[in-house]
mmCIF file of C-alpha atoms in Angstrom:
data_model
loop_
_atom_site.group_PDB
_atom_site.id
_atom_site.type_symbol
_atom_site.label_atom_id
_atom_site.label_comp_id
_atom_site.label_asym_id
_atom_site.label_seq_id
_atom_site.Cartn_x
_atom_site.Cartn_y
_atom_site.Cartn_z
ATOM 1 C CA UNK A 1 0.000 0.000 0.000
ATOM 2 C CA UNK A 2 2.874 2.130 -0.844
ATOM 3 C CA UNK A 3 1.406 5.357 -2.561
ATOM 4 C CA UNK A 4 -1.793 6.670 -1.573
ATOM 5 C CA UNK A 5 -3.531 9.592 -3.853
ATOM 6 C CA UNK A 6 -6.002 12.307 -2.353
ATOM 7 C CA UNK A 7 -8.608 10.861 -4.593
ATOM 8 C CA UNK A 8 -7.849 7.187 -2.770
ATOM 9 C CA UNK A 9 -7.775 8.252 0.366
ATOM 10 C CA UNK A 10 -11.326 10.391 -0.171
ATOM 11 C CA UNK A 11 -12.871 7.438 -1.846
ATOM 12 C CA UNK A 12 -12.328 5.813 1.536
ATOM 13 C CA UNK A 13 -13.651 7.831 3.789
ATOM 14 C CA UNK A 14 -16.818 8.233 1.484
ATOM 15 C CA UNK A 15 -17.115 4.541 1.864
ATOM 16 C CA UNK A 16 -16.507 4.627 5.291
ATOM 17 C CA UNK A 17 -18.770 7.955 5.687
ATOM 18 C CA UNK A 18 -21.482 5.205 3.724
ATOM 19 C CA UNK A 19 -21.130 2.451 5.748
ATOM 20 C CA UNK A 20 -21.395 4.207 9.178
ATOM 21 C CA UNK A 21 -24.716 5.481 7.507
ATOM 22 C CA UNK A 22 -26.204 2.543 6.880
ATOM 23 C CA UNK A 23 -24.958 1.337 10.383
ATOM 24 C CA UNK A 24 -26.700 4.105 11.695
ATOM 25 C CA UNK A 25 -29.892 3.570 9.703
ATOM 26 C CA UNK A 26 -29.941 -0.147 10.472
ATOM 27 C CA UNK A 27 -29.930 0.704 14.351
ATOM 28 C CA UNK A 28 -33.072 2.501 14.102
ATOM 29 C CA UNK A 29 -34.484 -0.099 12.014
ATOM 30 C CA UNK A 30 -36.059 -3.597 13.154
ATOM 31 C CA UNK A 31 -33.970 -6.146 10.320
ATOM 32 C CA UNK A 32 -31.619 -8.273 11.996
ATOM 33 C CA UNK A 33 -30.302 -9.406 8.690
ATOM 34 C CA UNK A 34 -29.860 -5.606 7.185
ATOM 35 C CA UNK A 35 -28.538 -4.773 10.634
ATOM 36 C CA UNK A 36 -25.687 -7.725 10.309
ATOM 37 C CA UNK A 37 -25.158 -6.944 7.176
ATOM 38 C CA UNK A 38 -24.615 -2.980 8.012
ATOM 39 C CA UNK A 39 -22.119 -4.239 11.351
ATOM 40 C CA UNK A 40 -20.034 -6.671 8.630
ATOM 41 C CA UNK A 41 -19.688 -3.726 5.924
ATOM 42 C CA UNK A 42 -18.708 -0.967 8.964
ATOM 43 C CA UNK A 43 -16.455 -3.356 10.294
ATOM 44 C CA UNK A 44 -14.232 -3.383 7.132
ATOM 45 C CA UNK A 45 -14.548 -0.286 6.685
ATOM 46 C CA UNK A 46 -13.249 0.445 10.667
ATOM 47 C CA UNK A 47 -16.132 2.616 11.658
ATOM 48 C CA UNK A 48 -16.990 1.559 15.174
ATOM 49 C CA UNK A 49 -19.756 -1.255 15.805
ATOM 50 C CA UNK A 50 -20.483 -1.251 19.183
ATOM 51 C CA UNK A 51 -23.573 0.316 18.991
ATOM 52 C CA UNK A 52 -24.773 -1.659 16.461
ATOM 53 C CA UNK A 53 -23.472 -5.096 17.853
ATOM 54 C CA UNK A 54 -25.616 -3.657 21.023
ATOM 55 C CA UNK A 55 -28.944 -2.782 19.045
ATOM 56 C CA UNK A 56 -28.441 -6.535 17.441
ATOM 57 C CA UNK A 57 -28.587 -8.162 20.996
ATOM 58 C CA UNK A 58 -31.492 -6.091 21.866
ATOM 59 C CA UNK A 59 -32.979 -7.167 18.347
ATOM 60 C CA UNK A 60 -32.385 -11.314 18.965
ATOM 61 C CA UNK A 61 -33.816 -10.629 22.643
ATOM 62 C CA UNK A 62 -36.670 -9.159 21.730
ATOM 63 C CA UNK A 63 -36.839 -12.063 18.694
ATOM 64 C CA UNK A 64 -36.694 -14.425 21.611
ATOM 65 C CA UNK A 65 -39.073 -13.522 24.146
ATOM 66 C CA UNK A 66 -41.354 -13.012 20.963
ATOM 67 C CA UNK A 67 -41.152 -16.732 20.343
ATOM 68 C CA UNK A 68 -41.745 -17.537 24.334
ATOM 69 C CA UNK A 69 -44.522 -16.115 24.294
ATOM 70 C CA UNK A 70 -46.310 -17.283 21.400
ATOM 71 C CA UNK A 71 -45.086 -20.782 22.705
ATOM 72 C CA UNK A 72 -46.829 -19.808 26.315
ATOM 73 C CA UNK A 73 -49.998 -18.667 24.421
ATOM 74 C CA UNK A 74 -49.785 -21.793 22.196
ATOM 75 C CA UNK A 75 -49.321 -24.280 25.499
ATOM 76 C CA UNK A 76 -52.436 -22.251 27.063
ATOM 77 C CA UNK A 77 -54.627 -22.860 24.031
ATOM 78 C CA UNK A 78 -53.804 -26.345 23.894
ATOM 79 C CA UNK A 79 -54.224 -26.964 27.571
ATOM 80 C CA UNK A 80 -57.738 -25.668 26.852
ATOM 81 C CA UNK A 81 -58.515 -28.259 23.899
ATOM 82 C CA UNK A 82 -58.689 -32.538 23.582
ATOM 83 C CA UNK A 83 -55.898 -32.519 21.078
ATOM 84 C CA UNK A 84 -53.192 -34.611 22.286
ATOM 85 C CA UNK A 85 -50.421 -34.636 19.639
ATOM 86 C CA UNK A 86 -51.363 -30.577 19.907
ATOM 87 C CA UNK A 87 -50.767 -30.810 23.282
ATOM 88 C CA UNK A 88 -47.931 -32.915 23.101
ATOM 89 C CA UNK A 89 -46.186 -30.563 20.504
ATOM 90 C CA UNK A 90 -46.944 -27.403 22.475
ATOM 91 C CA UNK A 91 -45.359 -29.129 25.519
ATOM 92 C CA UNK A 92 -41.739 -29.751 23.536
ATOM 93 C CA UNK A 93 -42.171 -26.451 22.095
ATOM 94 C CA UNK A 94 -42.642 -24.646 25.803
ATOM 95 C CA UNK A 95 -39.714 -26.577 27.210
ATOM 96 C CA UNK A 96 -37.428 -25.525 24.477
ATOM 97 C CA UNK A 97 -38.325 -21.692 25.683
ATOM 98 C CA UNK A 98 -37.775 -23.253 29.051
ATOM 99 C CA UNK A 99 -41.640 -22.708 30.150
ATOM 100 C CA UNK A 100 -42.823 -24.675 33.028
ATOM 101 C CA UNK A 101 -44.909 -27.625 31.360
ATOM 102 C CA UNK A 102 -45.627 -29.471 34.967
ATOM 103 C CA UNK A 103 -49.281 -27.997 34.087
ATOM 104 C CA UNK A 104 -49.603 -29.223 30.551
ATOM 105 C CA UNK A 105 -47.998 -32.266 31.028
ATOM 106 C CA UNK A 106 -50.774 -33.009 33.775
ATOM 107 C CA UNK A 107 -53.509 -32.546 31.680
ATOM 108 C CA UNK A 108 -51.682 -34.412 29.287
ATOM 109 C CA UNK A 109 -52.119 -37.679 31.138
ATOM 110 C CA UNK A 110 -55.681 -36.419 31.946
ATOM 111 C CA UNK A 111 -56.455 -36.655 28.299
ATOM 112 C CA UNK A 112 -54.293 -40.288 27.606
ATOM 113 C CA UNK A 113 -56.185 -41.539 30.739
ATOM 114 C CA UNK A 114 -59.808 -40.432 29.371
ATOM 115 C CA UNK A 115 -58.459 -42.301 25.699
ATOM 116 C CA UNK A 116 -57.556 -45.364 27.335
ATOM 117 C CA UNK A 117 -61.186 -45.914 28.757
ATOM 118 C CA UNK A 118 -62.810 -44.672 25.924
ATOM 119 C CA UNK A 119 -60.947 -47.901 24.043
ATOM 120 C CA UNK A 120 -61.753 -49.782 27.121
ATOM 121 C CA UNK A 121 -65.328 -49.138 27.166
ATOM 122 C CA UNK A 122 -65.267 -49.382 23.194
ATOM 123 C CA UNK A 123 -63.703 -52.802 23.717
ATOM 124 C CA UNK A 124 -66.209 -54.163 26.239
ATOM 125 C CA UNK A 125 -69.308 -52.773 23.545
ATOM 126 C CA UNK A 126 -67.759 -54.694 20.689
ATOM 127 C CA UNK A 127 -67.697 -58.182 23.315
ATOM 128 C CA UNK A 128 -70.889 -57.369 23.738
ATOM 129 C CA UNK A 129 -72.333 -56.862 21.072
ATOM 130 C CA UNK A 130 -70.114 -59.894 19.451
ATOM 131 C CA UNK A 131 -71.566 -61.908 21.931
ATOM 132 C CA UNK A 132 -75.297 -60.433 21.355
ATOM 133 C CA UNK A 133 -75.107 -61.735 17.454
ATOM 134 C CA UNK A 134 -73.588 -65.035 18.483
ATOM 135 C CA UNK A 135 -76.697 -65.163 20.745
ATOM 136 C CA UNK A 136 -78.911 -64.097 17.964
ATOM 137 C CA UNK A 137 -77.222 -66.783 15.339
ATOM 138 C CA UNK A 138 -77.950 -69.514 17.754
ATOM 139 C CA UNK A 139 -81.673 -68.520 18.147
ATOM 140 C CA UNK A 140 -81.900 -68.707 14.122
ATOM 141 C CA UNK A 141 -80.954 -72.084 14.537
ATOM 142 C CA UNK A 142 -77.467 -71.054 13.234
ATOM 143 C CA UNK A 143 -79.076 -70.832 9.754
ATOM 144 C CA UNK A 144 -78.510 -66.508 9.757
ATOM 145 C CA UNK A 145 -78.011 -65.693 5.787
ATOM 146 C CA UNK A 146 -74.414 -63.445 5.242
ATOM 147 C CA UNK A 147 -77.175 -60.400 5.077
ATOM 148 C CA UNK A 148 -78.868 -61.324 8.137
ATOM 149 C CA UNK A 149 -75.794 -61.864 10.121
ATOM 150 C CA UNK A 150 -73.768 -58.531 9.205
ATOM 151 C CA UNK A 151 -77.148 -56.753 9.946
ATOM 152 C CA UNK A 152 -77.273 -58.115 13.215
ATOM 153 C CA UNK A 153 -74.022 -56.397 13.816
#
């Protein structure tokens, strides 16, 4: 880098001058990506960062308790419902924010409990009723045509 004109050394700092502009318009803005791109580009250009590094952080923060949030509000809504792969999927999503899921997971064994004696109940109908045709069958003499025996179902 030997020789350095005027007109090289004022191209710089109009690039530099640019950069720290866009820096500066980037902080007031709400773009992480423009804002990362504006800290890269004043960085090799040496204008000073910090304030944009800081505005970044505040940026991925707010990005962050954002997404809590809407995983809190997504947990409470499915708390409130009978969907259980909703429920189950709002509970992985809450513990990733690290949202207390003792609640949720609660009801979640509410709702497998209720399942598992709706099949049970469903189960002792079908024996039941199984039975019930068999009964029926033998009445007929065990002479039930295919019609009459799926109709008895």
């Amino acid at each position: 880098m030997g020789c350095s004109t005027p007109y090289a050394q004022a191209e710089r700092e109009r690039a530099k001058q640019t950069a720290a502009d866009e820096l500066t318009s980037a902080i007031a803005g709400q773009s992480m990506t423009r804002l990362q791109q504006a800290i890269t580009k004043a960085g090799q250009h040496g204008v000073d960062t910090t304030k944009g590094r800081a505005r970044l952080t505040e940026l991925r923060e707010a990005e962050r308790a954002r997404a809590k949030q809407a995983a809190a509000d997504e947990l409470a809504s499915a708390m409130a419902g009978e969907d259980m792969p909703k429920l189950q999927q709002a509970i992985t999503k809450a513990q990733q924010h690290e949202i207390d899921t003792a609640d949720a997971s609660a009801r979640l064994t509410q709702l497998i409990e209720a399942a598992e004696r709706r099949r049970q109940a469903v189960r002792e109908w079908v024996a039941v009723a199984t039975s019930f045709v068999s009964w029926l069958f033998h009445l007929k003499g065990g002479r039930a045509t295919q019609f009459e025996y799926t109709s008895m179902l």
